[in-house]
mmCIF file with all atom_site columns, C-alpha atoms in Angstrom:
data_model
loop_
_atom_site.group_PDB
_atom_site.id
_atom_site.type_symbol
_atom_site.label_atom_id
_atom_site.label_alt_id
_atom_site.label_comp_id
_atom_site.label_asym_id
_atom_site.label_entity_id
_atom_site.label_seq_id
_atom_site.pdbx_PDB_ins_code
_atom_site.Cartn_x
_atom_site.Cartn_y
_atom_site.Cartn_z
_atom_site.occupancy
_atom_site.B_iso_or_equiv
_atom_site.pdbx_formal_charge
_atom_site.auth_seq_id
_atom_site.auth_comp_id
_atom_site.auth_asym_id
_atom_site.auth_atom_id
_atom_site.pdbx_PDB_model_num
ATOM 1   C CA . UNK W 1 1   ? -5.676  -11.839 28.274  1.00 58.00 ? 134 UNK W CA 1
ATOM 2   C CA . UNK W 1 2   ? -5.861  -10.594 24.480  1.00 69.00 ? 135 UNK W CA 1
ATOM 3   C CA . UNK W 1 3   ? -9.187  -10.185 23.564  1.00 89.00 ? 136 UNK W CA 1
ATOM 4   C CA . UNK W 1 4   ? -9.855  -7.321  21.182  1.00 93.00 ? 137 UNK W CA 1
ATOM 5   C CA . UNK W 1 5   ? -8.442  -7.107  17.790  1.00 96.00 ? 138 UNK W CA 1
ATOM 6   C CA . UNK W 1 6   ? -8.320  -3.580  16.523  1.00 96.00 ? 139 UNK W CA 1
ATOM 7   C CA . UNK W 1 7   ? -7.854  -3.055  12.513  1.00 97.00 ? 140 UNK W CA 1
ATOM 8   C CA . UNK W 1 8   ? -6.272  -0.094  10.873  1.00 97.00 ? 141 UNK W CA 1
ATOM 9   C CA . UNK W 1 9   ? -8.241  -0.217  7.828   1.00 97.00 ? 142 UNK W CA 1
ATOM 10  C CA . UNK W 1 10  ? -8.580  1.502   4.111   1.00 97.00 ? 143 UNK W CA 1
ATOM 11  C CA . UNK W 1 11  ? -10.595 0.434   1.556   1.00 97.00 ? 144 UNK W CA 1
ATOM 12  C CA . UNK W 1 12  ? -8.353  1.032   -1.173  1.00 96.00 ? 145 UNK W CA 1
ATOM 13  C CA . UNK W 1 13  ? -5.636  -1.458  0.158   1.00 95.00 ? 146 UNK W CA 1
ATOM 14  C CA . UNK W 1 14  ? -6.396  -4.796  -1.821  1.00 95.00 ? 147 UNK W CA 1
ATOM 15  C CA . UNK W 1 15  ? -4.877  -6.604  1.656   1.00 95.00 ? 148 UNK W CA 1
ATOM 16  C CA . UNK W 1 16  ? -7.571  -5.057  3.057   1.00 96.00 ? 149 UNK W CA 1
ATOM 17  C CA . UNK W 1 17  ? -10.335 -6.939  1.326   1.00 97.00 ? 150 UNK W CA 1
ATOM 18  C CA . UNK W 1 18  ? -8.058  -10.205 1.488   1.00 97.00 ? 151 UNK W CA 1
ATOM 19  C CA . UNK W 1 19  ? -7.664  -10.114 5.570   1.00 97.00 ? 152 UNK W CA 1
ATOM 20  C CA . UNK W 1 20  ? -10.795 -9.077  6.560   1.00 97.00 ? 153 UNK W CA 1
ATOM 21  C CA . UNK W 1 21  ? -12.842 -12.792 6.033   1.00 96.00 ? 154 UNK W CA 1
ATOM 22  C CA . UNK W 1 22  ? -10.187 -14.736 7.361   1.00 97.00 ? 155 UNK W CA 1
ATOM 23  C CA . UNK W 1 23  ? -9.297  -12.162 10.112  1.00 97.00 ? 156 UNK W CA 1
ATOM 24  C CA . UNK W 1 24  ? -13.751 -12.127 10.907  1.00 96.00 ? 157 UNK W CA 1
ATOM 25  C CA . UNK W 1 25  ? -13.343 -16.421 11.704  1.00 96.00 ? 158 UNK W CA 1
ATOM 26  C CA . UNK W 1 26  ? -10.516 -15.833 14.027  1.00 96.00 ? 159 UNK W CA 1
ATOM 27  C CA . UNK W 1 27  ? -11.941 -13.486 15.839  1.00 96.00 ? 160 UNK W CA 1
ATOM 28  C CA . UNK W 1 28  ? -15.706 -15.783 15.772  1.00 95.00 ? 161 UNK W CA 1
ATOM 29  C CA . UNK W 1 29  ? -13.559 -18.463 16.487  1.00 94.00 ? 162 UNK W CA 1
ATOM 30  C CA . UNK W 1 30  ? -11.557 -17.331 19.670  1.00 94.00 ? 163 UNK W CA 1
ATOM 31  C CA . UNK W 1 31  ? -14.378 -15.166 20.794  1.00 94.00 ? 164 UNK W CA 1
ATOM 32  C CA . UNK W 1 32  ? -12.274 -11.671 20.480  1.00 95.00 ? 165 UNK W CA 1
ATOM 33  C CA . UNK W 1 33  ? -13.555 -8.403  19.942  1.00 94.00 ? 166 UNK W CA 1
ATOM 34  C CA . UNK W 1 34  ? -12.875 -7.264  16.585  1.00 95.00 ? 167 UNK W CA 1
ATOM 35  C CA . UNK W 1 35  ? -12.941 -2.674  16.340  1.00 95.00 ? 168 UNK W CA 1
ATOM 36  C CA . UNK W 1 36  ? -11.874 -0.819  13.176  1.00 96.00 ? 169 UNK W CA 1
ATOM 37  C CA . UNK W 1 37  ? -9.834  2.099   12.851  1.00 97.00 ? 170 UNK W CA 1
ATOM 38  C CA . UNK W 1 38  ? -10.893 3.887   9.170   1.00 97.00 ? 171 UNK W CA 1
ATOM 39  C CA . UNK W 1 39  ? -7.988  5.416   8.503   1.00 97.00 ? 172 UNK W CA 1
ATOM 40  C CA . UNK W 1 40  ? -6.400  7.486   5.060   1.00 96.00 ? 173 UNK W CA 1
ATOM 41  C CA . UNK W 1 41  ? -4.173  5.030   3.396   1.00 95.00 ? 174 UNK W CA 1
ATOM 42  C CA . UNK W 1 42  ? -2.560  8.018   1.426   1.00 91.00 ? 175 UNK W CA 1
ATOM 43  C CA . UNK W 1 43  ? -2.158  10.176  4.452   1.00 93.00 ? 176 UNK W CA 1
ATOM 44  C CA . UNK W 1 44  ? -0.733  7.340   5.870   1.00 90.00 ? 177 UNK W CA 1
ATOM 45  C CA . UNK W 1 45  ? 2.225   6.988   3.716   1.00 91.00 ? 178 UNK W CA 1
ATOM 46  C CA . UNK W 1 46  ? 3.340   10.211  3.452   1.00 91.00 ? 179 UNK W CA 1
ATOM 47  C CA . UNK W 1 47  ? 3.905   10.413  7.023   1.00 90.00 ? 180 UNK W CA 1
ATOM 48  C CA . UNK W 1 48  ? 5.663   8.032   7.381   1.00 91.00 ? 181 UNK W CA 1
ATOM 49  C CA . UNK W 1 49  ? 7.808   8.299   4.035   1.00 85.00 ? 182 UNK W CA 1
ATOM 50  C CA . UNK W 1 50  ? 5.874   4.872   2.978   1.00 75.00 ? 183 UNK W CA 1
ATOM 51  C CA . UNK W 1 51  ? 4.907   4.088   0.004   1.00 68.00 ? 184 UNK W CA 1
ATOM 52  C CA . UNK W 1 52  ? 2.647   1.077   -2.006  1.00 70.00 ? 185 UNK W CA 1
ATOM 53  C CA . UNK W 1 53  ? 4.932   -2.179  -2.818  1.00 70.00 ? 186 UNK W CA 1
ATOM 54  C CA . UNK W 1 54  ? 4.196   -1.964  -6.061  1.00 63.00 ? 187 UNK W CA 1
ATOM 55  C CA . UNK W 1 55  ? 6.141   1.556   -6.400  1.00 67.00 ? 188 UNK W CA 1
ATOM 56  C CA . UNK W 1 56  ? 8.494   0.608   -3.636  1.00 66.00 ? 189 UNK W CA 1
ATOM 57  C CA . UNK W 1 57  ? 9.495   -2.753  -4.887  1.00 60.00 ? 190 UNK W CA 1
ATOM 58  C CA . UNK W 1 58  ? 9.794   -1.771  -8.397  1.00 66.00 ? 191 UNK W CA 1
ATOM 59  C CA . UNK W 1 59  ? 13.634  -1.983  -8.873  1.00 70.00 ? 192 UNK W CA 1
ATOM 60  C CA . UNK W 1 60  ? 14.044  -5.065  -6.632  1.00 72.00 ? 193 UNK W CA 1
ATOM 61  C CA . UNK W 1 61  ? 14.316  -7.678  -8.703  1.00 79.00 ? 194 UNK W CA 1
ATOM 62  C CA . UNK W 1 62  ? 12.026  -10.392 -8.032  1.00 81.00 ? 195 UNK W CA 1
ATOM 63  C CA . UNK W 1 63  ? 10.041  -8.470  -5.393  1.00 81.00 ? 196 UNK W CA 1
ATOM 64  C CA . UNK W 1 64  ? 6.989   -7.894  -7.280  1.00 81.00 ? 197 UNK W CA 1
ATOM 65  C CA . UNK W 1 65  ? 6.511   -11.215 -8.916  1.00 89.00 ? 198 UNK W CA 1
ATOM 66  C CA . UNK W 1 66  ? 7.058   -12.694 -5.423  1.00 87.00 ? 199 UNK W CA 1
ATOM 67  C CA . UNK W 1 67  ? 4.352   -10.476 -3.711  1.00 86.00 ? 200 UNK W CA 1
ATOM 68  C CA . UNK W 1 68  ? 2.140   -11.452 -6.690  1.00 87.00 ? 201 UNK W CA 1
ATOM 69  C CA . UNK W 1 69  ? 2.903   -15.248 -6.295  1.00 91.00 ? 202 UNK W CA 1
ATOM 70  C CA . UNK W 1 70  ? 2.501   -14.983 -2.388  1.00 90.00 ? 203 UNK W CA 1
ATOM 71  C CA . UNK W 1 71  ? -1.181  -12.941 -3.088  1.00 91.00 ? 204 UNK W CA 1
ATOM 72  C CA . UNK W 1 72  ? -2.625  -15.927 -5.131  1.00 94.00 ? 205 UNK W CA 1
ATOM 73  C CA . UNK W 1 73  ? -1.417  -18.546 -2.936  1.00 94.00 ? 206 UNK W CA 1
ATOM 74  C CA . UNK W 1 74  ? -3.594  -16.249 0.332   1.00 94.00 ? 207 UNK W CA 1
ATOM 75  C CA . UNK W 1 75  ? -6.560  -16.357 -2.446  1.00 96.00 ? 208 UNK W CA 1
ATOM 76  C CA . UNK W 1 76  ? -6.630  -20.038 -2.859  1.00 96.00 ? 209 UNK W CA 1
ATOM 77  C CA . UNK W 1 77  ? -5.623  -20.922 0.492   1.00 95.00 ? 210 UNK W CA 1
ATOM 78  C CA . UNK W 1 78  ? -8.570  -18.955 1.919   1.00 96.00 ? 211 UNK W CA 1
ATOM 79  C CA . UNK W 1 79  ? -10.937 -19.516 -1.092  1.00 96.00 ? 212 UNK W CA 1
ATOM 80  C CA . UNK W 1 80  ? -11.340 -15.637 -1.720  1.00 96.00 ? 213 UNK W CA 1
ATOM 81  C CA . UNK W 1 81  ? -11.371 -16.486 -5.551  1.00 94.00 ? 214 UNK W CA 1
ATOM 82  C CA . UNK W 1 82  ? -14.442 -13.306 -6.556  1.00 96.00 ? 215 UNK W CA 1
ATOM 83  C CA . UNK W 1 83  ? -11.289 -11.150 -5.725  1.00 97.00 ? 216 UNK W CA 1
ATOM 84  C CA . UNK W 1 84  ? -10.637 -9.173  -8.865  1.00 95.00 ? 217 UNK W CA 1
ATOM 85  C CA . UNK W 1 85  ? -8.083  -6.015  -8.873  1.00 93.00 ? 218 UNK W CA 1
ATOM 86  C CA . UNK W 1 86  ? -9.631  -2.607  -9.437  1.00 95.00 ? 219 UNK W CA 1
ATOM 87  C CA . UNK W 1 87  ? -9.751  -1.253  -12.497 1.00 93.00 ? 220 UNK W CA 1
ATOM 88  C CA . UNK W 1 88  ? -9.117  2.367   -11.049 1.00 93.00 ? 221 UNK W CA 1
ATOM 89  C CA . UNK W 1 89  ? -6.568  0.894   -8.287  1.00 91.00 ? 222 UNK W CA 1
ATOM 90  C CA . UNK W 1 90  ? -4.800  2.535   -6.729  1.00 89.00 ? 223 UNK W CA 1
ATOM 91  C CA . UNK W 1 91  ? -7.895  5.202   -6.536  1.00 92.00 ? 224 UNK W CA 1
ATOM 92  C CA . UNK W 1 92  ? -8.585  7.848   -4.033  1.00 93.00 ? 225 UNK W CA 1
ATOM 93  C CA . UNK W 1 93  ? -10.359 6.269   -0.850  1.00 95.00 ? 226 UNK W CA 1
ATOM 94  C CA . UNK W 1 94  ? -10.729 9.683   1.309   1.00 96.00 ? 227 UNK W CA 1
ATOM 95  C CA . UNK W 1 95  ? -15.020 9.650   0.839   1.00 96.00 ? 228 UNK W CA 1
ATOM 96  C CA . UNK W 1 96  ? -15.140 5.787   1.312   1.00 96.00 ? 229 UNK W CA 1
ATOM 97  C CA . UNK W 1 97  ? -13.592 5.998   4.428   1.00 97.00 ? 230 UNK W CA 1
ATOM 98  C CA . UNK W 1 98  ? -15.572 8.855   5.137   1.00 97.00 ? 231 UNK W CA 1
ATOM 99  C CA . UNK W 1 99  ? -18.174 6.938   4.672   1.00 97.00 ? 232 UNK W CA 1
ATOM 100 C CA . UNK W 1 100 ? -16.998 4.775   7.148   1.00 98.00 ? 233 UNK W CA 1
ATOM 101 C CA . UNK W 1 101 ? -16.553 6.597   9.790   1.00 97.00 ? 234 UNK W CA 1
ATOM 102 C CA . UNK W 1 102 ? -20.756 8.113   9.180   1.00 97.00 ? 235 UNK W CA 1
ATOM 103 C CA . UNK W 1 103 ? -21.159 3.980   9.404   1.00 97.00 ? 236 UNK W CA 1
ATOM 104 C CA . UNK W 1 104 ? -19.440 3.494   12.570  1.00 96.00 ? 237 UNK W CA 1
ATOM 105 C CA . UNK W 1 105 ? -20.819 7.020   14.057  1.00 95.00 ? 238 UNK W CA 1
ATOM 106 C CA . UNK W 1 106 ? -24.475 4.416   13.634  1.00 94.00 ? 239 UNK W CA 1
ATOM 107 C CA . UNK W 1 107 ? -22.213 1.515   14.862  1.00 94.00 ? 240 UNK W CA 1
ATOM 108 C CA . UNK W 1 108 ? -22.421 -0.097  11.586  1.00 95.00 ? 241 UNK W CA 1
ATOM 109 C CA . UNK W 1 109 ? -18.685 0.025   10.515  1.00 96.00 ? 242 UNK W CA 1
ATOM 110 C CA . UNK W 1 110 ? -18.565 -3.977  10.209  1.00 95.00 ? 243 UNK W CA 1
ATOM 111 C CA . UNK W 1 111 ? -21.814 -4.147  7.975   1.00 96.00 ? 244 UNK W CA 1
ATOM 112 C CA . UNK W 1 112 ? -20.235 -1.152  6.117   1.00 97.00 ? 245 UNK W CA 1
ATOM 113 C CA . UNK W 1 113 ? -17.244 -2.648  5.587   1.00 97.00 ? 246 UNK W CA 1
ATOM 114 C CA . UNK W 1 114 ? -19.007 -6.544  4.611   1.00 96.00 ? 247 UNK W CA 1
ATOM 115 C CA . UNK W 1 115 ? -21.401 -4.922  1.821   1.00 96.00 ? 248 UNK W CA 1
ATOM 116 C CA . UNK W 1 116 ? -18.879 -1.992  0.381   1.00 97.00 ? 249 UNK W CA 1
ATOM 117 C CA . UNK W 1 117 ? -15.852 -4.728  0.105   1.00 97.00 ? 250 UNK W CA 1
ATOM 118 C CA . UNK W 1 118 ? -16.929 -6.763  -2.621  1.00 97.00 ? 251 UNK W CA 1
ATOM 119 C CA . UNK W 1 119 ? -18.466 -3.806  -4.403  1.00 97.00 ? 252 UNK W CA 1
ATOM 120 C CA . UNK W 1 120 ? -14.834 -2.661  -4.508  1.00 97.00 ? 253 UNK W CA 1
ATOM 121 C CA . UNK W 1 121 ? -12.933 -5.660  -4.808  1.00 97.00 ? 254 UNK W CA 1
ATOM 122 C CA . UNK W 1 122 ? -15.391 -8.035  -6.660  1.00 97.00 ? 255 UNK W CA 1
ATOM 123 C CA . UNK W 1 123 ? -17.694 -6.080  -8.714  1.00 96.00 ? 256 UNK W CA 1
ATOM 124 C CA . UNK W 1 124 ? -15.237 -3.071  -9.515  1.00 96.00 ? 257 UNK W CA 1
ATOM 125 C CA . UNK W 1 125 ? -17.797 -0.051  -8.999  1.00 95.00 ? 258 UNK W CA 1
ATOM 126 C CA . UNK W 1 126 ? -16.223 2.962   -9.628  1.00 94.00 ? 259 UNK W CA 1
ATOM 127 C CA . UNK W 1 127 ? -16.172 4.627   -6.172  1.00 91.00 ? 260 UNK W CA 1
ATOM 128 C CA . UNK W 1 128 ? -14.172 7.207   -7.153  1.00 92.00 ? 261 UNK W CA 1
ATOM 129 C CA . UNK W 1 129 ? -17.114 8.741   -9.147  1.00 94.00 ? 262 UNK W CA 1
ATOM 130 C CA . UNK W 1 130 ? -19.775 10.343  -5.847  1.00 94.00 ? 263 UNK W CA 1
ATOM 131 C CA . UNK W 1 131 ? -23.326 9.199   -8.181  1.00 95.00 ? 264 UNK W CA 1
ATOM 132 C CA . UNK W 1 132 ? -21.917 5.713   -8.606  1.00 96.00 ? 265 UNK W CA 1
ATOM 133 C CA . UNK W 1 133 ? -20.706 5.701   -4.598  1.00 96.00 ? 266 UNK W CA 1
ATOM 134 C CA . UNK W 1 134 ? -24.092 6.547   -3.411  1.00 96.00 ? 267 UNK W CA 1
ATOM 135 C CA . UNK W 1 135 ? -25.880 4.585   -5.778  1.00 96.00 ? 268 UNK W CA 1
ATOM 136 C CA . UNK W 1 136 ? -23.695 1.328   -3.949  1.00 96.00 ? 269 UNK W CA 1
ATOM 137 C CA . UNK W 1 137 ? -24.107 2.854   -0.648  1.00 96.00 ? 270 UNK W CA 1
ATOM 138 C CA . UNK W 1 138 ? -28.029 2.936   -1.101  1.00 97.00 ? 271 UNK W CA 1
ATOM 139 C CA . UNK W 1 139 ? -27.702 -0.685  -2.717  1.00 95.00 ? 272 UNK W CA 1
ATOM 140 C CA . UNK W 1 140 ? -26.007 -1.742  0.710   1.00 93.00 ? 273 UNK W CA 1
ATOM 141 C CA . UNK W 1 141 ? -28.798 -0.650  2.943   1.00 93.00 ? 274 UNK W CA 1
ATOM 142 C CA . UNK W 1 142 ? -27.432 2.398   3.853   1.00 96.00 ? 275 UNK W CA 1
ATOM 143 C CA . UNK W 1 143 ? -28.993 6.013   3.932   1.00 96.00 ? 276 UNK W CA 1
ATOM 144 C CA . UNK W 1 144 ? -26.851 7.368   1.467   1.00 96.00 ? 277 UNK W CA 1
ATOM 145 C CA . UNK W 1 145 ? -28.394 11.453  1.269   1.00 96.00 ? 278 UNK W CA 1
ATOM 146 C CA . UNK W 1 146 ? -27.890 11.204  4.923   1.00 96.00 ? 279 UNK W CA 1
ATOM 147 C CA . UNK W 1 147 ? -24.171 9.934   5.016   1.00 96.00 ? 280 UNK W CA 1
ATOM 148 C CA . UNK W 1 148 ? -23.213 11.634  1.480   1.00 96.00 ? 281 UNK W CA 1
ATOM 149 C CA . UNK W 1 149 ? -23.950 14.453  3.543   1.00 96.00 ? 282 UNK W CA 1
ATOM 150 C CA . UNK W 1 150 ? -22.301 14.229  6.819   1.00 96.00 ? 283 UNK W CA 1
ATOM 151 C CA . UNK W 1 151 ? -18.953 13.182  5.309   1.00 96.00 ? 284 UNK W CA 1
ATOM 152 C CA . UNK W 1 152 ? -19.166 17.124  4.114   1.00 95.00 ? 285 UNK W CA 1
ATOM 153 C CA . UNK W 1 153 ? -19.013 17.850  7.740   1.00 96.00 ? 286 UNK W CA 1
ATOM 154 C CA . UNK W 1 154 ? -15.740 19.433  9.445   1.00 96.00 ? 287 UNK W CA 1
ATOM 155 C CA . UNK W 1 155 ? -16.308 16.698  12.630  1.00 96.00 ? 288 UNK W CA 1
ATOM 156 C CA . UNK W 1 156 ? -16.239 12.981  9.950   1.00 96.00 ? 289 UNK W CA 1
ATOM 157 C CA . UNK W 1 157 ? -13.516 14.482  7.791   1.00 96.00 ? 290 UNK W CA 1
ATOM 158 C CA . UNK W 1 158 ? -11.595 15.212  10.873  1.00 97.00 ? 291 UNK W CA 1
ATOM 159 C CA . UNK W 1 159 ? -12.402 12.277  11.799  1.00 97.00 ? 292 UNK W CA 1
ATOM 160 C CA . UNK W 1 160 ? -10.078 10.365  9.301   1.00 97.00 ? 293 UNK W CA 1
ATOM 161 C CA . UNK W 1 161 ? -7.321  12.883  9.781   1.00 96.00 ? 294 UNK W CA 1
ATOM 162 C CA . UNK W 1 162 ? -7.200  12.013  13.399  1.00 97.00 ? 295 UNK W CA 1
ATOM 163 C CA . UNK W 1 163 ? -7.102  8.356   13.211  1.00 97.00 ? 296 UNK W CA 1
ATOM 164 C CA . UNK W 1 164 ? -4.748  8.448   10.904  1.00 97.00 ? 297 UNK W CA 1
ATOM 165 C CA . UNK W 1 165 ? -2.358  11.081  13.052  1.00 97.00 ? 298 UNK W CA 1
ATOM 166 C CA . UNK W 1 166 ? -2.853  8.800   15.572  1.00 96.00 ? 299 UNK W CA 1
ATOM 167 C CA . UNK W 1 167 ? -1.810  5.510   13.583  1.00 96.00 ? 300 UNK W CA 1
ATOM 168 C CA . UNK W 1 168 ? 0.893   6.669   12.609  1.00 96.00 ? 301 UNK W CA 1
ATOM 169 C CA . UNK W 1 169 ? 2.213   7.845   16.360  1.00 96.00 ? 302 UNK W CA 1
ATOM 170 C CA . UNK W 1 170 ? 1.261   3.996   16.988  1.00 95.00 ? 303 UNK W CA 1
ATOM 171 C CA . UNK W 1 171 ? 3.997   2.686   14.871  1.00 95.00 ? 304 UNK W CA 1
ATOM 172 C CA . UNK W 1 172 ? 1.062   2.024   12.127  1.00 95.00 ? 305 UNK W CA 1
ATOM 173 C CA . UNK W 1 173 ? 3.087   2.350   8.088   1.00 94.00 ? 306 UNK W CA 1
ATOM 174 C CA . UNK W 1 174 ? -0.127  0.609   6.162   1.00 94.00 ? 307 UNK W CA 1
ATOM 175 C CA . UNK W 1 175 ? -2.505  -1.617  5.708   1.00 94.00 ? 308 UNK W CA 1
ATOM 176 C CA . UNK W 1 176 ? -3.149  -4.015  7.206   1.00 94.00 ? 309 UNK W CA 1
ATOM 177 C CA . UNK W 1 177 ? -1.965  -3.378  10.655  1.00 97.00 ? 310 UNK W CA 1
ATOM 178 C CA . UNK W 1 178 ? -3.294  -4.947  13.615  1.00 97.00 ? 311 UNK W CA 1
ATOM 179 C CA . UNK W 1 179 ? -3.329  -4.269  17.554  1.00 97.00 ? 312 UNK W CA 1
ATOM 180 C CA . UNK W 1 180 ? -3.904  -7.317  19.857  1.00 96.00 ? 313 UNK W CA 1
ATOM 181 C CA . UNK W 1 181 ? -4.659  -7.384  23.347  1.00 92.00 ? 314 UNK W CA 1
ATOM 182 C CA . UNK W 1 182 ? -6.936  -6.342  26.191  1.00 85.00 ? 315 UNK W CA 1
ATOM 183 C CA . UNK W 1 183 ? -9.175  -3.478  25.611  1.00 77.00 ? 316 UNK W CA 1
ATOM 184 C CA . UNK W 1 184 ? -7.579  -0.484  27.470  1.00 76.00 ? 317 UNK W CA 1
ATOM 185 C CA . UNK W 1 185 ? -4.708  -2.489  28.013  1.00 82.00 ? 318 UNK W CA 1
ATOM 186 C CA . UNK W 1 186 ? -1.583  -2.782  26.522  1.00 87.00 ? 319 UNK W CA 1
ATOM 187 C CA . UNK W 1 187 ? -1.078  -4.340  23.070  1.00 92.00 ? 320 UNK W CA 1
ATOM 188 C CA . UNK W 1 188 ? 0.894   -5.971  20.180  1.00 95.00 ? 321 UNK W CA 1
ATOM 189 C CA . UNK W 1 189 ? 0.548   -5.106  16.490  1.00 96.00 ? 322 UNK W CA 1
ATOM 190 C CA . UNK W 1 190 ? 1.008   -6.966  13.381  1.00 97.00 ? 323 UNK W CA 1
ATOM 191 C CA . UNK W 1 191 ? 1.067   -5.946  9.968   1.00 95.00 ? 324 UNK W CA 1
ATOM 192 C CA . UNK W 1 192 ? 0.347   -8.011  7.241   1.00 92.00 ? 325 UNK W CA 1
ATOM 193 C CA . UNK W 1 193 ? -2.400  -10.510 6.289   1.00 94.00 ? 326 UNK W CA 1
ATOM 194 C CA . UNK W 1 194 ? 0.847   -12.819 6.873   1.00 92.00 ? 327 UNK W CA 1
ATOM 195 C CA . UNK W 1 195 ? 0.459   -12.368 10.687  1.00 94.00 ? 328 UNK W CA 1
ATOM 196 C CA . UNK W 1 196 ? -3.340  -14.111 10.788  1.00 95.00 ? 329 UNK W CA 1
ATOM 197 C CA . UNK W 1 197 ? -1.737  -17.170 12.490  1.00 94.00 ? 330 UNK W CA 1
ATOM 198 C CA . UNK W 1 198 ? 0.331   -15.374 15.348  1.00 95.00 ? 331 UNK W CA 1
ATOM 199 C CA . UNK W 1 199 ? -2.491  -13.138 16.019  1.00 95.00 ? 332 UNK W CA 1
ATOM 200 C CA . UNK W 1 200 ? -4.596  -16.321 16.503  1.00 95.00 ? 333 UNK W CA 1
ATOM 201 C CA . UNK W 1 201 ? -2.162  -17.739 18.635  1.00 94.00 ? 334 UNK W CA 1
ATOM 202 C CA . UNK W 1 202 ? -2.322  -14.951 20.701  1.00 93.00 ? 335 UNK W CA 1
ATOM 203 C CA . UNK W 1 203 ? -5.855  -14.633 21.204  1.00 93.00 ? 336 UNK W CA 1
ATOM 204 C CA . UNK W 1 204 ? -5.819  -18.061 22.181  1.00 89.00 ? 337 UNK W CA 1
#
């Protein structure tokens, strides 16, 4: 039976923020077990020759103003209206999900994730700059000295590298991408915050 939910995740992917409410009921609702993988969105794409939709999309067309029309119809259809694009987007992630991975060393990587999200993606801090990113971190509840410091350490920042290796020899291309099935077991994945209804049907 599917029962875990396992979420290749980046901060600095706006679908990130936009999936992970809706994708949080689901799993409350079917009783699944929800895990997060913090991986490198950057690293990511360049192995596997991806690239953001924004830059690949850019001579189709049509493409972009679709993907913008489709965005605000997942807003108001899931009522994530505080959603506000960053001004530094697309910005580099690599200490954020650092920080993550300190977080879920503590097994904290969902409160992590539920007080740095709408720092990003509603409030705009400027993550990007390391006196601002502790200053939130600290706001959160978190020790930030302590984690500032241990995403300076060889084991978190290999860490990332890792999962994201790893992703990527999973068929993972970006963000969002999502595993379903039994833990330990063999699974399905999904990518796309278009996939929330499949993935529901499956866990159900």
């Amino acid at each position: 039976m599917a029962n875990r939910v396992e979420l290749i995740f980046d901060f600095v992917s706006p679908n990130a923020y936009l999936i992970w409410w809706p994708l949080r009921e689901i799993v409350q609702r079917t009783g699944a077990e929800l895990d997060i993988t913090p991986v490198f969105l950057g690293g990511l794409h360049k192995l596997t020759g991806n690239a953001p939709p924004m830059i690949r999309n850019a001579d189709v067309k049509g493409k972009v103003e679709y993907d913008a029309l489709e965005m605000r119809r997942f807003i108001a259809k899931h009522n994530l209206t505080k959603f506000k694009l960053h001004p530094k987007f697309p910005f580099n992630s690599i200490s954020l999900q650092r920080l993550l991975i300190a977080a879920e060393q503590d097994g904290r990587a969902v409160q992590f994730i539920e007080a740095m999200l709408p720092k990003v993606w509603e409030e705009g801090v400027d993550i990007t700059d390391p006196e601002t990113l502790a200053t939130a971190v600290a706001d959160a509840g978190f020790d930030a000295a302590d984690m500032m410091a241990r995403i300076q350490t060889d084991e978190v920042k290999q860490a990332v590298f890792a999962n994201t290796e790893d992703a990527v020899e999973r068929g993972s291309f970006g963000i969002p991408t999502m595993y379903v099935g039994p833990k330990g077991g063999e699974t399905e994945m999904f990518f796309g915050k278009e996939r929330l209804g499949q993935i529901e049907e499956l866990l159900t």
